[in-house]
mmCIF file with all atom_site columns, C-alpha atoms in Angstrom:
data_model
loop_
_atom_site.group_PDB
_atom_site.id
_atom_site.type_symbol
_atom_site.label_atom_id
_atom_site.label_alt_id
_atom_site.label_comp_id
_atom_site.label_asym_id
_atom_site.label_entity_id
_atom_site.label_seq_id
_atom_site.pdbx_PDB_ins_code
_atom_site.Cartn_x
_atom_site.Cartn_y
_atom_site.Cartn_z
_atom_site.occupancy
_atom_site.B_iso_or_equiv
_atom_site.pdbx_formal_charge
_atom_site.auth_seq_id
_atom_site.auth_comp_id
_atom_site.auth_asym_id
_atom_site.auth_atom_id
_atom_site.pdbx_PDB_model_num
ATOM 1   C CA . MET A 1 1   ? 27.689 -9.641  100.002 1.00 87.00 ? 1   MET A CA 1
ATOM 2   C CA . ALA A 1 2   ? 25.953 -6.854  98.365  1.00 81.00 ? 2   ALA A CA 1
ATOM 3   C CA . GLU A 1 3   ? 27.430 -7.542  95.036  1.00 87.00 ? 3   GLU A CA 1
ATOM 4   C CA . TYR A 1 4   ? 30.988 -7.645  96.365  1.00 92.00 ? 4   TYR A CA 1
ATOM 5   C CA . THR A 1 5   ? 33.648 -9.948  94.765  1.00 96.00 ? 5   THR A CA 1
ATOM 6   C CA . LEU A 1 6   ? 35.929 -11.694 97.406  1.00 96.00 ? 6   LEU A CA 1
ATOM 7   C CA . ARG A 1 7   ? 39.320 -12.491 95.814  1.00 95.00 ? 7   ARG A CA 1
ATOM 8   C CA . CYS A 1 8   ? 41.792 -15.352 97.375  1.00 95.00 ? 8   CYS A CA 1
ATOM 9   C CA . ASP A 1 9   ? 45.034 -15.564 97.085  1.00 87.00 ? 9   ASP A CA 1
ATOM 10  C CA . GLY A 1 10  ? 44.925 -19.122 95.511  1.00 77.00 ? 10  GLY A CA 1
ATOM 11  C CA . SER A 1 11  ? 44.721 -20.280 98.851  1.00 82.00 ? 11  SER A CA 1
ATOM 12  C CA . ALA A 1 12  ? 42.607 -20.727 102.167 1.00 91.00 ? 12  ALA A CA 1
ATOM 13  C CA . VAL A 1 13  ? 38.708 -20.916 102.229 1.00 96.00 ? 13  VAL A CA 1
ATOM 14  C CA . GLY A 1 14  ? 37.051 -17.643 100.919 1.00 97.00 ? 14  GLY A CA 1
ATOM 15  C CA . ILE A 1 15  ? 33.698 -17.908 103.412 1.00 97.00 ? 15  ILE A CA 1
ATOM 16  C CA . GLN A 1 16  ? 33.315 -20.641 105.773 1.00 97.00 ? 16  GLN A CA 1
ATOM 17  C CA . ILE A 1 17  ? 30.242 -20.409 107.615 1.00 97.00 ? 17  ILE A CA 1
ATOM 18  C CA . ASP A 1 18  ? 29.953 -22.038 110.912 1.00 95.00 ? 18  ASP A CA 1
ATOM 19  C CA . GLY A 1 19  ? 27.073 -22.035 113.216 1.00 94.00 ? 19  GLY A CA 1
ATOM 20  C CA . VAL A 1 20  ? 23.559 -22.278 112.036 1.00 96.00 ? 20  VAL A CA 1
ATOM 21  C CA . ALA A 1 21  ? 20.966 -20.921 109.177 1.00 97.00 ? 21  ALA A CA 1
ATOM 22  C CA . ALA A 1 22  ? 23.541 -18.264 108.004 1.00 96.00 ? 22  ALA A CA 1
ATOM 23  C CA . PHE A 1 23  ? 22.428 -16.456 104.516 1.00 96.00 ? 23  PHE A CA 1
ATOM 24  C CA . LEU A 1 24  ? 24.339 -15.563 101.859 1.00 97.00 ? 24  LEU A CA 1
ATOM 25  C CA . SER A 1 25  ? 23.572 -13.906 98.651  1.00 97.00 ? 25  SER A CA 1
ATOM 26  C CA . ASN A 1 26  ? 24.472 -11.638 95.849  1.00 96.00 ? 26  ASN A CA 1
ATOM 27  C CA . GLY A 1 27  ? 28.327 -11.909 95.262  1.00 96.00 ? 27  GLY A CA 1
ATOM 28  C CA . VAL A 1 28  ? 31.337 -13.567 93.844  1.00 98.00 ? 28  VAL A CA 1
ATOM 29  C CA . VAL A 1 29  ? 34.169 -15.430 94.810  1.00 97.00 ? 29  VAL A CA 1
ATOM 30  C CA . THR A 1 30  ? 36.950 -16.471 93.182  1.00 97.00 ? 30  THR A CA 1
ATOM 31  C CA . LEU A 1 31  ? 40.532 -18.354 93.335  1.00 96.00 ? 31  LEU A CA 1
ATOM 32  C CA . CYS A 1 32  ? 40.602 -19.883 96.855  1.00 96.00 ? 32  CYS A CA 1
ATOM 33  C CA . ASP A 1 33  ? 41.483 -23.399 98.156  1.00 96.00 ? 33  ASP A CA 1
ATOM 34  C CA . ILE A 1 34  ? 37.031 -23.967 98.578  1.00 97.00 ? 34  ILE A CA 1
ATOM 35  C CA . GLY A 1 35  ? 34.918 -21.252 97.715  1.00 97.00 ? 35  GLY A CA 1
ATOM 36  C CA . ILE A 1 36  ? 32.020 -21.356 100.109 1.00 98.00 ? 36  ILE A CA 1
ATOM 37  C CA . SER A 1 37  ? 32.465 -24.074 103.252 1.00 98.00 ? 37  SER A CA 1
ATOM 38  C CA . LEU A 1 38  ? 29.176 -25.004 104.752 1.00 98.00 ? 38  LEU A CA 1
ATOM 39  C CA . ASP A 1 39  ? 29.702 -25.910 108.206 1.00 97.00 ? 39  ASP A CA 1
ATOM 40  C CA . GLY A 1 40  ? 28.543 -26.047 111.494 1.00 96.00 ? 40  GLY A CA 1
ATOM 41  C CA . THR A 1 41  ? 24.782 -27.001 112.348 1.00 95.00 ? 41  THR A CA 1
ATOM 42  C CA . GLY A 1 42  ? 23.662 -26.478 109.138 1.00 96.00 ? 42  GLY A CA 1
ATOM 43  C CA . ALA A 1 43  ? 20.751 -24.691 107.712 1.00 97.00 ? 43  ALA A CA 1
ATOM 44  C CA . HIS A 1 44  ? 22.404 -22.245 105.707 1.00 98.00 ? 44  HIS A CA 1
ATOM 45  C CA . HIS A 1 45  ? 21.112 -20.523 102.618 1.00 98.00 ? 45  HIS A CA 1
ATOM 46  C CA . ILE A 1 46  ? 23.274 -19.435 99.381  1.00 98.00 ? 46  ILE A CA 1
ATOM 47  C CA . GLN A 1 47  ? 21.480 -17.372 96.796  1.00 98.00 ? 47  GLN A CA 1
ATOM 48  C CA . ALA A 1 48  ? 22.821 -15.491 93.487  1.00 98.00 ? 48  ALA A CA 1
ATOM 49  C CA . ILE A 1 49  ? 26.453 -16.347 94.289  1.00 98.00 ? 49  ILE A CA 1
ATOM 50  C CA . ARG A 1 50  ? 29.084 -17.031 91.570  1.00 98.00 ? 50  ARG A CA 1
ATOM 51  C CA . VAL A 1 51  ? 32.239 -19.362 93.032  1.00 98.00 ? 51  VAL A CA 1
ATOM 52  C CA . ASP A 1 52  ? 34.912 -19.990 90.315  1.00 97.00 ? 52  ASP A CA 1
ATOM 53  C CA . GLY A 1 53  ? 38.533 -20.598 90.040  1.00 96.00 ? 53  GLY A CA 1
ATOM 54  C CA . THR A 1 54  ? 38.717 -22.663 92.864  1.00 96.00 ? 54  THR A CA 1
ATOM 55  C CA . ASP A 1 55  ? 41.207 -25.375 93.392  1.00 95.00 ? 55  ASP A CA 1
ATOM 56  C CA . ILE A 1 56  ? 39.682 -27.938 95.523  1.00 96.00 ? 56  ILE A CA 1
ATOM 57  C CA . SER A 1 57  ? 36.278 -27.562 94.884  1.00 97.00 ? 57  SER A CA 1
ATOM 58  C CA . GLY A 1 58  ? 33.487 -24.257 94.206  1.00 98.00 ? 58  GLY A CA 1
ATOM 59  C CA . ILE A 1 59  ? 31.263 -25.080 97.339  1.00 98.00 ? 59  ILE A CA 1
ATOM 60  C CA . ALA A 1 60  ? 31.867 -27.591 99.894  1.00 98.00 ? 60  ALA A CA 1
ATOM 61  C CA . VAL A 1 61  ? 28.763 -29.030 101.985 1.00 98.00 ? 61  VAL A CA 1
ATOM 62  C CA . ASN A 1 62  ? 29.945 -29.777 105.101 1.00 98.00 ? 62  ASN A CA 1
ATOM 63  C CA . SER A 1 63  ? 26.112 -29.670 107.092 1.00 98.00 ? 63  SER A CA 1
ATOM 64  C CA . SER A 1 64  ? 22.600 -30.411 106.929 1.00 98.00 ? 64  SER A CA 1
ATOM 65  C CA . PHE A 1 65  ? 19.822 -28.997 105.406 1.00 98.00 ? 65  PHE A CA 1
ATOM 66  C CA . ASN A 1 66  ? 20.992 -26.903 104.010 1.00 98.00 ? 66  ASN A CA 1
ATOM 67  C CA . SER A 1 67  ? 20.461 -24.885 100.262 1.00 98.00 ? 67  SER A CA 1
ATOM 68  C CA . VAL A 1 68  ? 22.266 -23.256 97.276  1.00 98.00 ? 68  VAL A CA 1
ATOM 69  C CA . ILE A 1 69  ? 19.717 -21.881 94.509  1.00 98.00 ? 69  ILE A CA 1
ATOM 70  C CA . GLN A 1 70  ? 20.277 -19.880 91.776  1.00 98.00 ? 70  GLN A CA 1
ATOM 71  C CA . SER A 1 71  ? 23.645 -19.676 91.819  1.00 98.00 ? 71  SER A CA 1
ATOM 72  C CA . GLY A 1 72  ? 26.889 -20.206 89.536  1.00 98.00 ? 72  GLY A CA 1
ATOM 73  C CA . ILE A 1 73  ? 29.608 -22.767 89.927  1.00 98.00 ? 73  ILE A CA 1
ATOM 74  C CA . PHE A 1 74  ? 32.240 -22.291 86.752  1.00 97.00 ? 74  PHE A CA 1
ATOM 75  C CA . LYS A 1 75  ? 36.059 -23.254 85.726  1.00 96.00 ? 75  LYS A CA 1
ATOM 76  C CA . ASN A 1 76  ? 36.526 -24.304 89.343  1.00 96.00 ? 76  ASN A CA 1
ATOM 77  C CA . SER A 1 77  ? 40.007 -26.920 89.291  1.00 96.00 ? 77  SER A CA 1
ATOM 78  C CA . GLY A 1 78  ? 38.235 -29.500 91.510  1.00 95.00 ? 78  GLY A CA 1
ATOM 79  C CA . THR A 1 79  ? 34.351 -30.214 91.588  1.00 98.00 ? 79  THR A CA 1
ATOM 80  C CA . GLY A 1 80  ? 31.892 -27.607 91.498  1.00 98.00 ? 80  GLY A CA 1
ATOM 81  C CA . ILE A 1 81  ? 29.957 -28.772 94.183  1.00 98.00 ? 81  ILE A CA 1
ATOM 82  C CA . PHE A 1 82  ? 31.383 -31.486 96.706  1.00 98.00 ? 82  PHE A CA 1
ATOM 83  C CA . ILE A 1 83  ? 28.090 -32.422 99.472  1.00 98.00 ? 83  ILE A CA 1
ATOM 84  C CA . ALA A 1 84  ? 29.147 -34.631 102.450 1.00 98.00 ? 84  ALA A CA 1
ATOM 85  C CA . GLY A 1 85  ? 26.349 -33.330 104.341 1.00 98.00 ? 85  GLY A CA 1
ATOM 86  C CA . ASP A 1 86  ? 22.099 -34.583 104.544 1.00 98.00 ? 86  ASP A CA 1
ATOM 87  C CA . ASN A 1 87  ? 19.133 -33.569 103.654 1.00 98.00 ? 87  ASN A CA 1
ATOM 88  C CA . ASN A 1 88  ? 20.208 -30.552 101.165 1.00 98.00 ? 88  ASN A CA 1
ATOM 89  C CA . ASN A 1 89  ? 19.339 -28.917 98.148  1.00 98.00 ? 89  ASN A CA 1
ATOM 90  C CA . VAL A 1 90  ? 21.164 -28.194 95.554  1.00 98.00 ? 90  VAL A CA 1
ATOM 91  C CA . SER A 1 91  ? 18.777 -26.182 92.380  1.00 98.00 ? 91  SER A CA 1
ATOM 92  C CA . SER A 1 92  ? 18.477 -24.030 90.025  1.00 98.00 ? 92  SER A CA 1
ATOM 93  C CA . SER A 1 93  ? 22.000 -23.198 89.845  1.00 98.00 ? 93  SER A CA 1
ATOM 94  C CA . SER A 1 94  ? 24.248 -23.117 86.702  1.00 98.00 ? 94  SER A CA 1
ATOM 95  C CA . ILE A 1 95  ? 27.692 -25.648 87.142  1.00 98.00 ? 95  ILE A CA 1
ATOM 96  C CA . LEU A 1 96  ? 29.709 -25.121 84.373  1.00 98.00 ? 96  LEU A CA 1
ATOM 97  C CA . ASP A 1 97  ? 33.501 -26.118 82.987  1.00 97.00 ? 97  ASP A CA 1
ATOM 98  C CA . ASN A 1 98  ? 34.603 -27.928 86.293  1.00 97.00 ? 98  ASN A CA 1
ATOM 99  C CA . LEU A 1 99  ? 37.947 -29.897 85.947  1.00 96.00 ? 99  LEU A CA 1
ATOM 100 C CA . GLU A 1 100 ? 36.503 -32.671 88.035  1.00 96.00 ? 100 GLU A CA 1
ATOM 101 C CA . ASN A 1 101 ? 33.117 -33.887 89.005  1.00 97.00 ? 101 ASN A CA 1
ATOM 102 C CA . GLY A 1 102 ? 30.054 -31.120 88.940  1.00 98.00 ? 102 GLY A CA 1
ATOM 103 C CA . ILE A 1 103 ? 28.709 -32.354 92.121  1.00 98.00 ? 103 ILE A CA 1
ATOM 104 C CA . GLN A 1 104 ? 29.947 -35.409 94.174  1.00 98.00 ? 104 GLN A CA 1
ATOM 105 C CA . LEU A 1 105 ? 27.531 -36.774 96.400  1.00 98.00 ? 105 LEU A CA 1
ATOM 106 C CA . GLU A 1 106 ? 28.377 -38.529 99.638  1.00 98.00 ? 106 GLU A CA 1
ATOM 107 C CA . GLY A 1 107 ? 25.650 -37.379 101.906 1.00 98.00 ? 107 GLY A CA 1
ATOM 108 C CA . ASN A 1 108 ? 22.191 -38.896 102.110 1.00 98.00 ? 108 ASN A CA 1
ATOM 109 C CA . ASN A 1 109 ? 18.770 -37.807 101.389 1.00 98.00 ? 109 ASN A CA 1
ATOM 110 C CA . ASN A 1 110 ? 20.034 -34.424 99.382  1.00 98.00 ? 110 ASN A CA 1
ATOM 111 C CA . LEU A 1 111 ? 17.593 -32.861 96.824  1.00 98.00 ? 111 LEU A CA 1
ATOM 112 C CA . ILE A 1 112 ? 19.768 -31.976 93.356  1.00 98.00 ? 112 ILE A CA 1
ATOM 113 C CA . VAL A 1 113 ? 17.159 -30.785 91.332  1.00 98.00 ? 113 VAL A CA 1
ATOM 114 C CA . SER A 1 114 ? 16.843 -28.208 87.843  1.00 98.00 ? 114 SER A CA 1
ATOM 115 C CA . ASN A 1 115 ? 20.560 -27.678 87.738  1.00 98.00 ? 115 ASN A CA 1
ATOM 116 C CA . GLU A 1 116 ? 22.223 -27.191 84.423  1.00 98.00 ? 116 GLU A CA 1
ATOM 117 C CA . ILE A 1 117 ? 25.521 -28.892 84.756  1.00 98.00 ? 117 ILE A CA 1
ATOM 118 C CA . SER A 1 118 ? 28.169 -29.156 81.504  1.00 98.00 ? 118 SER A CA 1
ATOM 119 C CA . ARG A 1 119 ? 31.495 -29.740 80.408  1.00 97.00 ? 119 ARG A CA 1
ATOM 120 C CA . SER A 1 120 ? 32.670 -31.339 83.525  1.00 97.00 ? 120 SER A CA 1
ATOM 121 C CA . THR A 1 121 ? 35.929 -32.462 83.087  1.00 96.00 ? 121 THR A CA 1
ATOM 122 C CA . LEU A 1 122 ? 35.325 -35.958 84.855  1.00 97.00 ? 122 LEU A CA 1
ATOM 123 C CA . ASN A 1 123 ? 30.939 -36.781 85.941  1.00 97.00 ? 123 ASN A CA 1
ATOM 124 C CA . GLY A 1 124 ? 28.555 -34.670 85.789  1.00 98.00 ? 124 GLY A CA 1
ATOM 125 C CA . ILE A 1 125 ? 26.999 -35.404 89.136  1.00 98.00 ? 125 ILE A CA 1
ATOM 126 C CA . LEU A 1 126 ? 28.476 -38.367 90.886  1.00 98.00 ? 126 LEU A CA 1
ATOM 127 C CA . ILE A 1 127 ? 26.744 -40.260 93.441  1.00 98.00 ? 127 ILE A CA 1
ATOM 128 C CA . GLY A 1 128 ? 29.136 -41.692 95.808  1.00 97.00 ? 128 GLY A CA 1
ATOM 129 C CA . LYS A 1 129 ? 28.607 -43.753 99.340  1.00 96.00 ? 129 LYS A CA 1
ATOM 130 C CA . ALA A 1 130 ? 25.387 -41.832 99.814  1.00 98.00 ? 130 ALA A CA 1
ATOM 131 C CA . ASP A 1 131 ? 21.533 -43.045 100.276 1.00 98.00 ? 131 ASP A CA 1
ATOM 132 C CA . GLY A 1 132 ? 18.104 -41.977 99.260  1.00 98.00 ? 132 GLY A CA 1
ATOM 133 C CA . ASN A 1 133 ? 19.410 -38.791 97.660  1.00 98.00 ? 133 ASN A CA 1
ATOM 134 C CA . THR A 1 134 ? 17.136 -37.442 94.129  1.00 98.00 ? 134 THR A CA 1
ATOM 135 C CA . VAL A 1 135 ? 18.153 -36.186 91.230  1.00 98.00 ? 135 VAL A CA 1
ATOM 136 C CA . ALA A 1 136 ? 15.472 -34.763 89.130  1.00 98.00 ? 136 ALA A CA 1
ATOM 137 C CA . GLN A 1 137 ? 15.007 -32.623 86.348  1.00 98.00 ? 137 GLN A CA 1
ATOM 138 C CA . ASN A 1 138 ? 18.762 -31.425 85.377  1.00 98.00 ? 138 ASN A CA 1
ATOM 139 C CA . THR A 1 139 ? 20.073 -31.061 82.494  1.00 98.00 ? 139 THR A CA 1
ATOM 140 C CA . VAL A 1 140 ? 23.545 -32.669 82.367  1.00 98.00 ? 140 VAL A CA 1
ATOM 141 C CA . SER A 1 141 ? 25.701 -32.833 78.624  1.00 97.00 ? 141 SER A CA 1
ATOM 142 C CA . MET A 1 142 ? 28.934 -33.086 77.145  1.00 96.00 ? 142 MET A CA 1
ATOM 143 C CA . SER A 1 143 ? 30.767 -34.420 80.800  1.00 95.00 ? 143 SER A CA 1
ATOM 144 C CA . GLY A 1 144 ? 34.050 -36.914 80.359  1.00 95.00 ? 144 GLY A CA 1
ATOM 145 C CA . ILE A 1 145 ? 36.272 -34.106 78.152  1.00 88.00 ? 145 ILE A CA 1
ATOM 146 C CA . GLY A 1 146 ? 39.196 -35.413 80.126  1.00 81.00 ? 146 GLY A CA 1
ATOM 147 C CA . GLY A 1 147 ? 38.611 -39.054 82.026  1.00 74.00 ? 147 GLY A CA 1
ATOM 148 C CA . ALA A 1 148 ? 38.121 -42.348 80.963  1.00 77.00 ? 148 ALA A CA 1
ATOM 149 C CA . ASN A 1 149 ? 34.609 -44.490 81.699  1.00 85.00 ? 149 ASN A CA 1
ATOM 150 C CA . THR A 1 150 ? 33.081 -41.107 82.749  1.00 95.00 ? 150 THR A CA 1
ATOM 151 C CA . ALA A 1 151 ? 28.873 -40.492 82.646  1.00 96.00 ? 151 ALA A CA 1
ATOM 152 C CA . GLY A 1 152 ? 26.731 -37.872 82.538  1.00 97.00 ? 152 GLY A CA 1
ATOM 153 C CA . ILE A 1 153 ? 25.728 -39.199 85.766  1.00 98.00 ? 153 ILE A CA 1
ATOM 154 C CA . LEU A 1 154 ? 27.468 -42.385 87.436  1.00 97.00 ? 154 LEU A CA 1
ATOM 155 C CA . LEU A 1 155 ? 26.471 -44.321 90.323  1.00 97.00 ? 155 LEU A CA 1
ATOM 156 C CA . GLU A 1 156 ? 29.530 -45.517 92.042  1.00 96.00 ? 156 GLU A CA 1
ATOM 157 C CA . LEU A 1 157 ? 29.852 -49.303 92.438  1.00 96.00 ? 157 LEU A CA 1
ATOM 158 C CA . LEU A 1 158 ? 29.077 -48.850 96.167  1.00 96.00 ? 158 LEU A CA 1
ATOM 159 C CA . GLY A 1 159 ? 26.037 -50.683 97.002  1.00 94.00 ? 159 GLY A CA 1
ATOM 160 C CA . GLN A 1 160 ? 24.278 -47.527 97.864  1.00 96.00 ? 160 GLN A CA 1
ATOM 161 C CA . SER A 1 161 ? 20.257 -47.700 97.908  1.00 97.00 ? 161 SER A CA 1
ATOM 162 C CA . GLY A 1 162 ? 17.394 -45.560 97.470  1.00 98.00 ? 162 GLY A CA 1
ATOM 163 C CA . ASN A 1 163 ? 18.539 -42.880 95.425  1.00 98.00 ? 163 ASN A CA 1
ATOM 164 C CA . VAL A 1 164 ? 16.311 -42.227 92.864  1.00 98.00 ? 164 VAL A CA 1
ATOM 165 C CA . ILE A 1 165 ? 17.534 -40.142 89.088  1.00 98.00 ? 165 ILE A CA 1
ATOM 166 C CA . VAL A 1 166 ? 14.575 -39.383 87.783  1.00 97.00 ? 166 VAL A CA 1
ATOM 167 C CA . GLY A 1 167 ? 13.240 -36.527 84.854  1.00 97.00 ? 167 GLY A CA 1
ATOM 168 C CA . ASN A 1 168 ? 16.594 -35.437 83.708  1.00 97.00 ? 168 ASN A CA 1
ATOM 169 C CA . THR A 1 169 ? 17.664 -34.376 80.250  1.00 97.00 ? 169 THR A CA 1
ATOM 170 C CA . VAL A 1 170 ? 21.305 -36.399 79.423  1.00 97.00 ? 170 VAL A CA 1
ATOM 171 C CA . PHE A 1 171 ? 22.909 -35.663 75.944  1.00 96.00 ? 171 PHE A CA 1
ATOM 172 C CA . SER A 1 172 ? 26.465 -35.655 74.674  1.00 96.00 ? 172 SER A CA 1
ATOM 173 C CA . ASN A 1 173 ? 28.572 -37.017 77.222  1.00 96.00 ? 173 ASN A CA 1
ATOM 174 C CA . ILE A 1 174 ? 31.773 -38.626 76.443  1.00 94.00 ? 174 ILE A CA 1
ATOM 175 C CA . ASP A 1 175 ? 31.353 -41.984 77.757  1.00 95.00 ? 175 ASP A CA 1
ATOM 176 C CA . PHE A 1 176 ? 27.575 -41.914 78.877  1.00 95.00 ? 176 PHE A CA 1
ATOM 177 C CA . ASP A 1 177 ? 24.994 -40.469 79.763  1.00 97.00 ? 177 ASP A CA 1
ATOM 178 C CA . LEU A 1 178 ? 23.647 -42.705 82.584  1.00 97.00 ? 178 LEU A CA 1
ATOM 179 C CA . GLN A 1 179 ? 25.998 -45.414 84.068  1.00 96.00 ? 179 GLN A CA 1
ATOM 180 C CA . ASP A 1 180 ? 25.126 -47.779 87.315  1.00 96.00 ? 180 ASP A CA 1
ATOM 181 C CA . ASN A 1 181 ? 28.392 -49.722 88.085  1.00 96.00 ? 181 ASN A CA 1
ATOM 182 C CA . ASN A 1 182 ? 26.203 -51.895 90.930  1.00 94.00 ? 182 ASN A CA 1
ATOM 183 C CA . SER A 1 183 ? 24.103 -55.246 89.447  1.00 91.00 ? 183 SER A CA 1
ATOM 184 C CA . SER A 1 184 ? 21.174 -57.072 90.616  1.00 90.00 ? 184 SER A CA 1
ATOM 185 C CA . PRO A 1 185 ? 19.480 -56.893 92.558  1.00 92.00 ? 185 PRO A CA 1
ATOM 186 C CA . CYS A 1 186 ? 19.076 -53.035 91.579  1.00 94.00 ? 186 CYS A CA 1
ATOM 187 C CA . LEU A 1 187 ? 18.369 -51.190 94.464  1.00 96.00 ? 187 LEU A CA 1
ATOM 188 C CA . ASN A 1 188 ? 18.566 -47.295 92.973  1.00 97.00 ? 188 ASN A CA 1
ATOM 189 C CA . SER A 1 189 ? 15.887 -46.184 90.852  1.00 96.00 ? 189 SER A CA 1
ATOM 190 C CA . TRP A 1 190 ? 16.236 -44.884 87.326  1.00 97.00 ? 190 TRP A CA 1
ATOM 191 C CA . VAL A 1 191 ? 13.144 -43.804 85.497  1.00 95.00 ? 191 VAL A CA 1
ATOM 192 C CA . GLY A 1 192 ? 12.593 -40.928 83.068  1.00 95.00 ? 192 GLY A CA 1
ATOM 193 C CA . ASN A 1 193 ? 15.986 -39.991 81.541  1.00 96.00 ? 193 ASN A CA 1
ATOM 194 C CA . SER A 1 194 ? 16.351 -38.694 78.439  1.00 93.00 ? 194 SER A CA 1
ATOM 195 C CA . PRO A 1 195 ? 14.701 -41.461 76.236  1.00 88.00 ? 195 PRO A CA 1
ATOM 196 C CA . ASP A 1 196 ? 18.050 -41.231 73.972  1.00 90.00 ? 196 ASP A CA 1
ATOM 197 C CA . ALA A 1 197 ? 20.337 -41.498 76.488  1.00 93.00 ? 197 ALA A CA 1
ATOM 198 C CA . THR A 1 198 ? 23.456 -44.024 75.768  1.00 95.00 ? 198 THR A CA 1
ATOM 199 C CA . THR A 1 199 ? 23.245 -46.088 79.072  1.00 95.00 ? 199 THR A CA 1
ATOM 200 C CA . SER A 1 200 ? 25.593 -48.728 80.946  1.00 94.00 ? 200 SER A CA 1
ATOM 201 C CA . GLY A 1 201 ? 24.773 -51.282 83.519  1.00 94.00 ? 201 GLY A CA 1
ATOM 202 C CA . ASP A 1 202 ? 22.039 -53.636 83.782  1.00 91.00 ? 202 ASP A CA 1
ATOM 203 C CA . CYS A 1 203 ? 20.150 -51.551 86.579  1.00 93.00 ? 203 CYS A CA 1
ATOM 204 C CA . VAL A 1 204 ? 19.712 -48.679 84.285  1.00 93.00 ? 204 VAL A CA 1
ATOM 205 C CA . THR A 1 205 ? 16.604 -47.801 82.480  1.00 80.00 ? 205 THR A CA 1
ATOM 206 C CA . SER A 1 206 ? 16.222 -44.492 80.429  1.00 65.00 ? 206 SER A CA 1
ATOM 207 C CA . ASN A 1 207 ? 13.004 -44.267 80.285  1.00 65.00 ? 207 ASN A CA 1
#
């Protein structure tokens, strides 16, 4: 994008990427319904992009094998990054001040690593009906300022399996830092997260 800004009129998708293996970098997308939608076959690469002021989500990841790295997802009215596809990577990004969830996972085998996620109105990271995801080494703080029964990292009661939540620094979230609404048998792993995190659920261990 050569450091240009794409500004919507408050509606529509700012940038829809279809096909396979597109590359988008160095720009700003603002004031859209959805800032960037990753569709098609996938394997798209997003780097050093800022998305802010959207109504539904900053980035919607609907396909597989995409990467979002070193980007800023700020002050969106919906979820910062919504992931419906499989085998995607979100890393080294700042996801701040979003009015729903910071990241919402509804796909399988995704990697969420080394991101800063702060001041989400609902949850920092929400894992919905999604299996085999790795959520590792993120810093998640001050989530839940506008919701009830929220968490820095929340695993919903949907019988998921194979998710690994490991080595995250999670603190100062309003209700809980780490929350797993599923009961035994525990089919997901919580390993080596903040030792002083507040937790909810029989399956959660902070360290």
